Amino acid sequence: MQKADIPEVLRLMEAIVVFEGDTDFSLTENDLLKRGFGDRPEFGAIVAQGEKNQLIGIAVHYNIPFMHNHKPSLMLKWLYVDTNHRGKSVGRKLLSGLAQYAMKHGYKKFNWFVLGSNVDAQKFYQSIGANPDNKWIRWTITPDNMVQLFKE
């Protein structure tokens, strides 16, 4: 990802958030510039470019600084391919790019979450050799419950 990609990265980020059913997309180009560049970027993105310099896909990733073994962990936040470019190996190429990034930077693997209802994505991930992690279940606390917990 380069700074010039930011408007298109933002467009694709919003598209996946809408696809996931969320309506609270509030990222801006300035947010991405501040958080994606500099001495300690908070995220990165592998991008797929189509015609006319338009991005057709993104693999947004971030780093968890350390785990139990004192090594960082790479997380895939979003994989998204524009609907009219699906089925053309764009997602596979994006994940290949992320695997190259991971290997170059010393990561042994990367992880991600998938919507339970997104069966097509799950089939795609299985086709590249990925499997669900049956050891862990993601938990979330809602804003109201977090406020209640804070007050205790």
C-alpha atoms as a PDB file:
ATOM      1  CA  MET A   1       0.000   0.000   0.000  1.00  0.00           C
ATOM      2  CA  GLN A   2       1.187   3.456  -0.878  1.00  0.00           C
ATOM      3  CA  LYS A   3      -0.151   6.811   0.258  1.00  0.00           C
ATOM      4  CA  ALA A   4      -1.718   7.316  -3.167  1.00  0.00           C
ATOM      5  CA  ASP A   5      -3.826   4.167  -2.560  1.00  0.00           C
ATOM      6  CA  ILE A   6      -5.566   5.614   0.507  1.00  0.00           C
ATOM      7  CA  PRO A   7      -8.797   6.841  -1.173  1.00  0.00           C
ATOM      8  CA  GLU A   8      -9.321   3.459  -2.827  1.00  0.00           C
ATOM      9  CA  VAL A   9      -8.353   1.517   0.308  1.00  0.00           C
ATOM     10  CA  LEU A  10     -10.910   3.565   2.235  1.00  0.00           C
ATOM     11  CA  ARG A  11     -13.588   2.809  -0.386  1.00  0.00           C
ATOM     12  CA  LEU A  12     -12.922  -0.929  -0.152  1.00  0.00           C
ATOM     13  CA  MET A  13     -12.808  -0.848   3.657  1.00  0.00           C
ATOM     14  CA  GLU A  14     -16.220   0.778   3.720  1.00  0.00           C
ATOM     15  CA  ALA A  15     -17.532  -1.792   1.236  1.00  0.00           C
ATOM     16  CA  ILE A  16     -16.557  -4.716   3.467  1.00  0.00           C
ATOM     17  CA  VAL A  17     -17.964  -3.049   6.577  1.00  0.00           C
ATOM     18  CA  VAL A  18     -21.287  -2.572   4.763  1.00  0.00           C
ATOM     19  CA  PHE A  19     -21.118  -6.187   3.533  1.00  0.00           C
ATOM     20  CA  GLU A  20     -20.642  -7.306   7.141  1.00  0.00           C
ATOM     21  CA  GLY A  21     -23.839  -5.473   8.072  1.00  0.00           C
ATOM     22  CA  ASP A  22     -22.316  -2.631  10.066  1.00  0.00           C
ATOM     23  CA  THR A  23     -23.451   0.958   9.642  1.00  0.00           C
ATOM     24  CA  ASP A  24     -20.906   2.702  11.836  1.00  0.00           C
ATOM     25  CA  PHE A  25     -18.081   3.297   9.349  1.00  0.00           C
ATOM     26  CA  SER A  26     -16.248   6.429  10.430  1.00  0.00           C
ATOM     27  CA  LEU A  27     -12.686   6.034   9.147  1.00  0.00           C
ATOM     28  CA  THR A  28     -11.296   8.884   7.068  1.00  0.00           C
ATOM     29  CA  GLU A  29      -8.397   9.255   4.674  1.00  0.00           C
ATOM     30  CA  ASN A  30      -6.534  11.182   7.383  1.00  0.00           C
ATOM     31  CA  ASP A  31      -7.060   8.301   9.834  1.00  0.00           C
ATOM     32  CA  LEU A  32      -5.527   5.878   7.352  1.00  0.00           C
ATOM     33  CA  LEU A  33      -2.618   8.191   6.575  1.00  0.00           C
ATOM     34  CA  LYS A  34      -1.830   8.694  10.268  1.00  0.00           C
ATOM     35  CA  ARG A  35      -2.224   5.054  11.234  1.00  0.00           C
ATOM     36  CA  GLY A  36      -0.819   3.370   8.139  1.00  0.00           C
ATOM     37  CA  PHE A  37       2.407   5.294   7.683  1.00  0.00           C
ATOM     38  CA  GLY A  38       5.215   6.688   9.791  1.00  0.00           C
ATOM     39  CA  ASP A  39       7.730   5.138  12.161  1.00  0.00           C
ATOM     40  CA  ARG A  40       5.270   2.628  13.649  1.00  0.00           C
ATOM     41  CA  PRO A  41       2.384   1.902  11.283  1.00  0.00           C
ATOM     42  CA  GLU A  42      -0.636   0.359  13.009  1.00  0.00           C
ATOM     43  CA  PHE A  43      -1.804  -1.508   9.907  1.00  0.00           C
ATOM     44  CA  GLY A  44      -0.799  -2.327   6.368  1.00  0.00           C
ATOM     45  CA  ALA A  45      -2.533  -3.538   3.244  1.00  0.00           C
ATOM     46  CA  ILE A  46      -1.713  -5.707   0.292  1.00  0.00           C
ATOM     47  CA  VAL A  47      -3.586  -4.237  -2.673  1.00  0.00           C
ATOM     48  CA  ALA A  48      -4.757  -5.560  -6.025  1.00  0.00           C
ATOM     49  CA  GLN A  49      -4.915  -3.031  -8.810  1.00  0.00           C
ATOM     50  CA  GLY A  50      -7.309  -3.139 -11.734  1.00  0.00           C
ATOM     51  CA  GLU A  51      -7.580  -0.963 -14.780  1.00  0.00           C
ATOM     52  CA  LYS A  52      -7.201   2.816 -14.556  1.00  0.00           C
ATOM     53  CA  ASN A  53      -5.338   2.626 -11.210  1.00  0.00           C
ATOM     54  CA  GLN A  54      -8.498   1.563  -9.397  1.00  0.00           C
ATOM     55  CA  LEU A  55      -7.985  -0.932  -6.591  1.00  0.00           C
ATOM     56  CA  ILE A  56     -10.086  -4.072  -6.904  1.00  0.00           C
ATOM     57  CA  GLY A  57      -9.090  -5.784  -3.666  1.00  0.00           C
ATOM     58  CA  ILE A  58      -7.374  -5.385  -0.318  1.00  0.00           C
ATOM     59  CA  ALA A  59      -5.903  -7.584   2.389  1.00  0.00           C
ATOM     60  CA  VAL A  60      -5.674  -5.325   5.443  1.00  0.00           C
ATOM     61  CA  HIS A  61      -3.443  -6.628   8.218  1.00  0.00           C
ATOM     62  CA  TYR A  62      -2.159  -5.608  11.617  1.00  0.00           C
ATOM     63  CA  ASN A  63       0.338  -6.846  14.143  1.00  0.00           C
ATOM     64  CA  ILE A  64      -0.220  -8.066  17.688  1.00  0.00           C
ATOM     65  CA  PRO A  65       3.136  -7.058  19.239  1.00  0.00           C
ATOM     66  CA  PHE A  66       3.741 -10.261  21.202  1.00  0.00           C
ATOM     67  CA  MET A  67       2.160 -13.521  22.181  1.00  0.00           C
ATOM     68  CA  HIS A  68       3.017 -16.163  24.799  1.00  0.00           C
ATOM     69  CA  ASN A  69       6.225 -16.979  22.945  1.00  0.00           C
ATOM     70  CA  HIS A  70       7.395 -13.336  22.853  1.00  0.00           C
ATOM     71  CA  LYS A  71       6.851 -13.247  19.101  1.00  0.00           C
ATOM     72  CA  PRO A  72       4.435 -11.033  17.213  1.00  0.00           C
ATOM     73  CA  SER A  73       1.324 -12.382  15.553  1.00  0.00           C
ATOM     74  CA  LEU A  74      -0.018 -11.240  12.183  1.00  0.00           C
ATOM     75  CA  MET A  75      -3.765 -10.732  11.859  1.00  0.00           C
ATOM     76  CA  LEU A  76      -5.714 -10.343   8.643  1.00  0.00           C
ATOM     77  CA  LYS A  77      -8.379  -7.753   9.432  1.00  0.00           C
ATOM     78  CA  TRP A  78     -10.172  -7.637   6.089  1.00  0.00           C
ATOM     79  CA  LEU A  79      -9.931  -9.455   2.801  1.00  0.00           C
ATOM     80  CA  TYR A  80     -12.190  -7.853   0.247  1.00  0.00           C
ATOM     81  CA  VAL A  81     -12.473  -8.095  -3.526  1.00  0.00           C
ATOM     82  CA  ASP A  82     -14.878  -5.915  -5.508  1.00  0.00           C
ATOM     83  CA  THR A  83     -17.889  -7.991  -6.474  1.00  0.00           C
ATOM     84  CA  ASN A  84     -17.283  -7.736 -10.224  1.00  0.00           C
ATOM     85  CA  HIS A  85     -13.739  -9.128  -9.808  1.00  0.00           C
ATOM     86  CA  ARG A  86     -14.527 -12.174  -7.694  1.00  0.00           C
ATOM     87  CA  GLY A  87     -13.785 -15.613  -9.070  1.00  0.00           C
ATOM     88  CA  LYS A  88     -10.684 -14.331 -10.876  1.00  0.00           C
ATOM     89  CA  SER A  89      -8.071 -15.392  -8.278  1.00  0.00           C
ATOM     90  CA  VAL A  90      -7.733 -11.844  -6.886  1.00  0.00           C
ATOM     91  CA  GLY A  91      -8.344 -13.004  -3.306  1.00  0.00           C
ATOM     92  CA  ARG A  92      -5.852 -15.830  -3.714  1.00  0.00           C
ATOM     93  CA  LYS A  93      -3.219 -13.394  -5.028  1.00  0.00           C
ATOM     94  CA  LEU A  94      -3.872 -11.022  -2.125  1.00  0.00           C
ATOM     95  CA  LEU A  95      -3.397 -13.833   0.396  1.00  0.00           C
ATOM     96  CA  SER A  96      -0.285 -14.972  -1.448  1.00  0.00           C
ATOM     97  CA  GLY A  97       1.033 -11.425  -1.069  1.00  0.00           C
ATOM     98  CA  LEU A  98       0.196 -11.498   2.630  1.00  0.00           C
ATOM     99  CA  ALA A  99       1.964 -14.863   2.997  1.00  0.00           C
ATOM    100  CA  GLN A 100       5.042 -13.352   1.321  1.00  0.00           C
ATOM    101  CA  TYR A 101       4.880 -10.375   3.692  1.00  0.00           C
ATOM    102  CA  ALA A 102       4.523 -12.728   6.664  1.00  0.00           C
ATOM    103  CA  MET A 103       7.480 -14.887   5.661  1.00  0.00           C
ATOM    104  CA  LYS A 104       9.667 -11.853   4.942  1.00  0.00           C
ATOM    105  CA  HIS A 105       8.921 -10.410   8.395  1.00  0.00           C
ATOM    106  CA  GLY A 106       9.371 -13.627  10.381  1.00  0.00           C
ATOM    107  CA  TYR A 107       5.760 -14.609  11.015  1.00  0.00           C
ATOM    108  CA  LYS A 108       5.077 -18.341  11.037  1.00  0.00           C
ATOM    109  CA  LYS A 109       1.352 -17.936  10.294  1.00  0.00           C
ATOM    110  CA  PHE A 110      -1.462 -15.425  10.196  1.00  0.00           C
ATOM    111  CA  ASN A 111      -4.991 -15.554  11.565  1.00  0.00           C
ATOM    112  CA  TRP A 112      -8.354 -13.989  10.817  1.00  0.00           C
ATOM    113  CA  PHE A 113     -12.054 -14.052  11.606  1.00  0.00           C
ATOM    114  CA  VAL A 114     -14.805 -14.972   9.152  1.00  0.00           C
ATOM    115  CA  LEU A 115     -18.491 -14.198   9.391  1.00  0.00           C
ATOM    116  CA  GLY A 116     -20.280 -17.400  10.308  1.00  0.00           C
ATOM    117  CA  SER A 117     -22.812 -16.724   7.559  1.00  0.00           C
ATOM    118  CA  ASN A 118     -20.186 -16.180   4.844  1.00  0.00           C
ATOM    119  CA  VAL A 119     -20.063 -19.726   3.541  1.00  0.00           C
ATOM    120  CA  ASP A 120     -18.453 -18.685   0.247  1.00  0.00           C
ATOM    121  CA  ALA A 121     -15.508 -17.139   2.115  1.00  0.00           C
ATOM    122  CA  GLN A 122     -15.160 -20.238   4.280  1.00  0.00           C
ATOM    123  CA  LYS A 123     -15.040 -22.460   1.193  1.00  0.00           C
ATOM    124  CA  PHE A 124     -12.461 -20.167  -0.372  1.00  0.00           C
ATOM    125  CA  TYR A 125     -10.267 -20.258   2.737  1.00  0.00           C
ATOM    126  CA  GLN A 126     -10.471 -24.048   2.844  1.00  0.00           C
ATOM    127  CA  SER A 127      -9.430 -24.138  -0.825  1.00  0.00           C
ATOM    128  CA  ILE A 128      -6.123 -22.451   0.049  1.00  0.00           C
ATOM    129  CA  GLY A 129      -5.406 -24.859   2.910  1.00  0.00           C
ATOM    130  CA  ALA A 130      -6.762 -22.834   5.842  1.00  0.00           C
ATOM    131  CA  ASN A 131      -8.957 -24.338   8.541  1.00  0.00           C
ATOM    132  CA  PRO A 132     -11.139 -22.972  11.336  1.00  0.00           C
ATOM    133  CA  ASP A 133      -9.460 -22.744  14.720  1.00  0.00           C
ATOM    134  CA  ASN A 134     -11.659 -24.962  16.859  1.00  0.00           C
ATOM    135  CA  LYS A 135      -9.767 -24.143  20.066  1.00  0.00           C
ATOM    136  CA  TRP A 136     -10.947 -20.550  20.351  1.00  0.00           C
ATOM    137  CA  ILE A 137     -14.302 -18.770  20.347  1.00  0.00           C
ATOM    138  CA  ARG A 138     -14.430 -15.021  19.844  1.00  0.00           C
ATOM    139  CA  TRP A 139     -16.141 -13.118  22.655  1.00  0.00           C
ATOM    140  CA  THR A 140     -17.395  -9.527  22.626  1.00  0.00           C
ATOM    141  CA  ILE A 141     -18.747  -7.186  25.270  1.00  0.00           C
ATOM    142  CA  THR A 142     -21.281  -4.620  24.075  1.00  0.00           C
ATOM    143  CA  PRO A 143     -20.891  -0.908  24.862  1.00  0.00           C
ATOM    144  CA  ASP A 144     -23.779  -0.974  27.365  1.00  0.00           C
ATOM    145  CA  ASN A 145     -22.373  -3.982  29.188  1.00  0.00           C
ATOM    146  CA  MET A 146     -18.910  -2.459  29.208  1.00  0.00           C
ATOM    147  CA  VAL A 147     -20.282   0.691  30.853  1.00  0.00           C
ATOM    148  CA  GLN A 148     -22.052  -1.479  33.415  1.00  0.00           C
ATOM    149  CA  LEU A 149     -18.848  -3.404  34.113  1.00  0.00           C
ATOM    150  CA  PHE A 150     -16.942  -0.132  34.459  1.00  0.00           C
ATOM    151  CA  LYS A 151     -19.396   1.033  37.129  1.00  0.00           C
ATOM    152  CA  GLU A 152     -18.886  -2.066  39.299  1.00  0.00           C
END
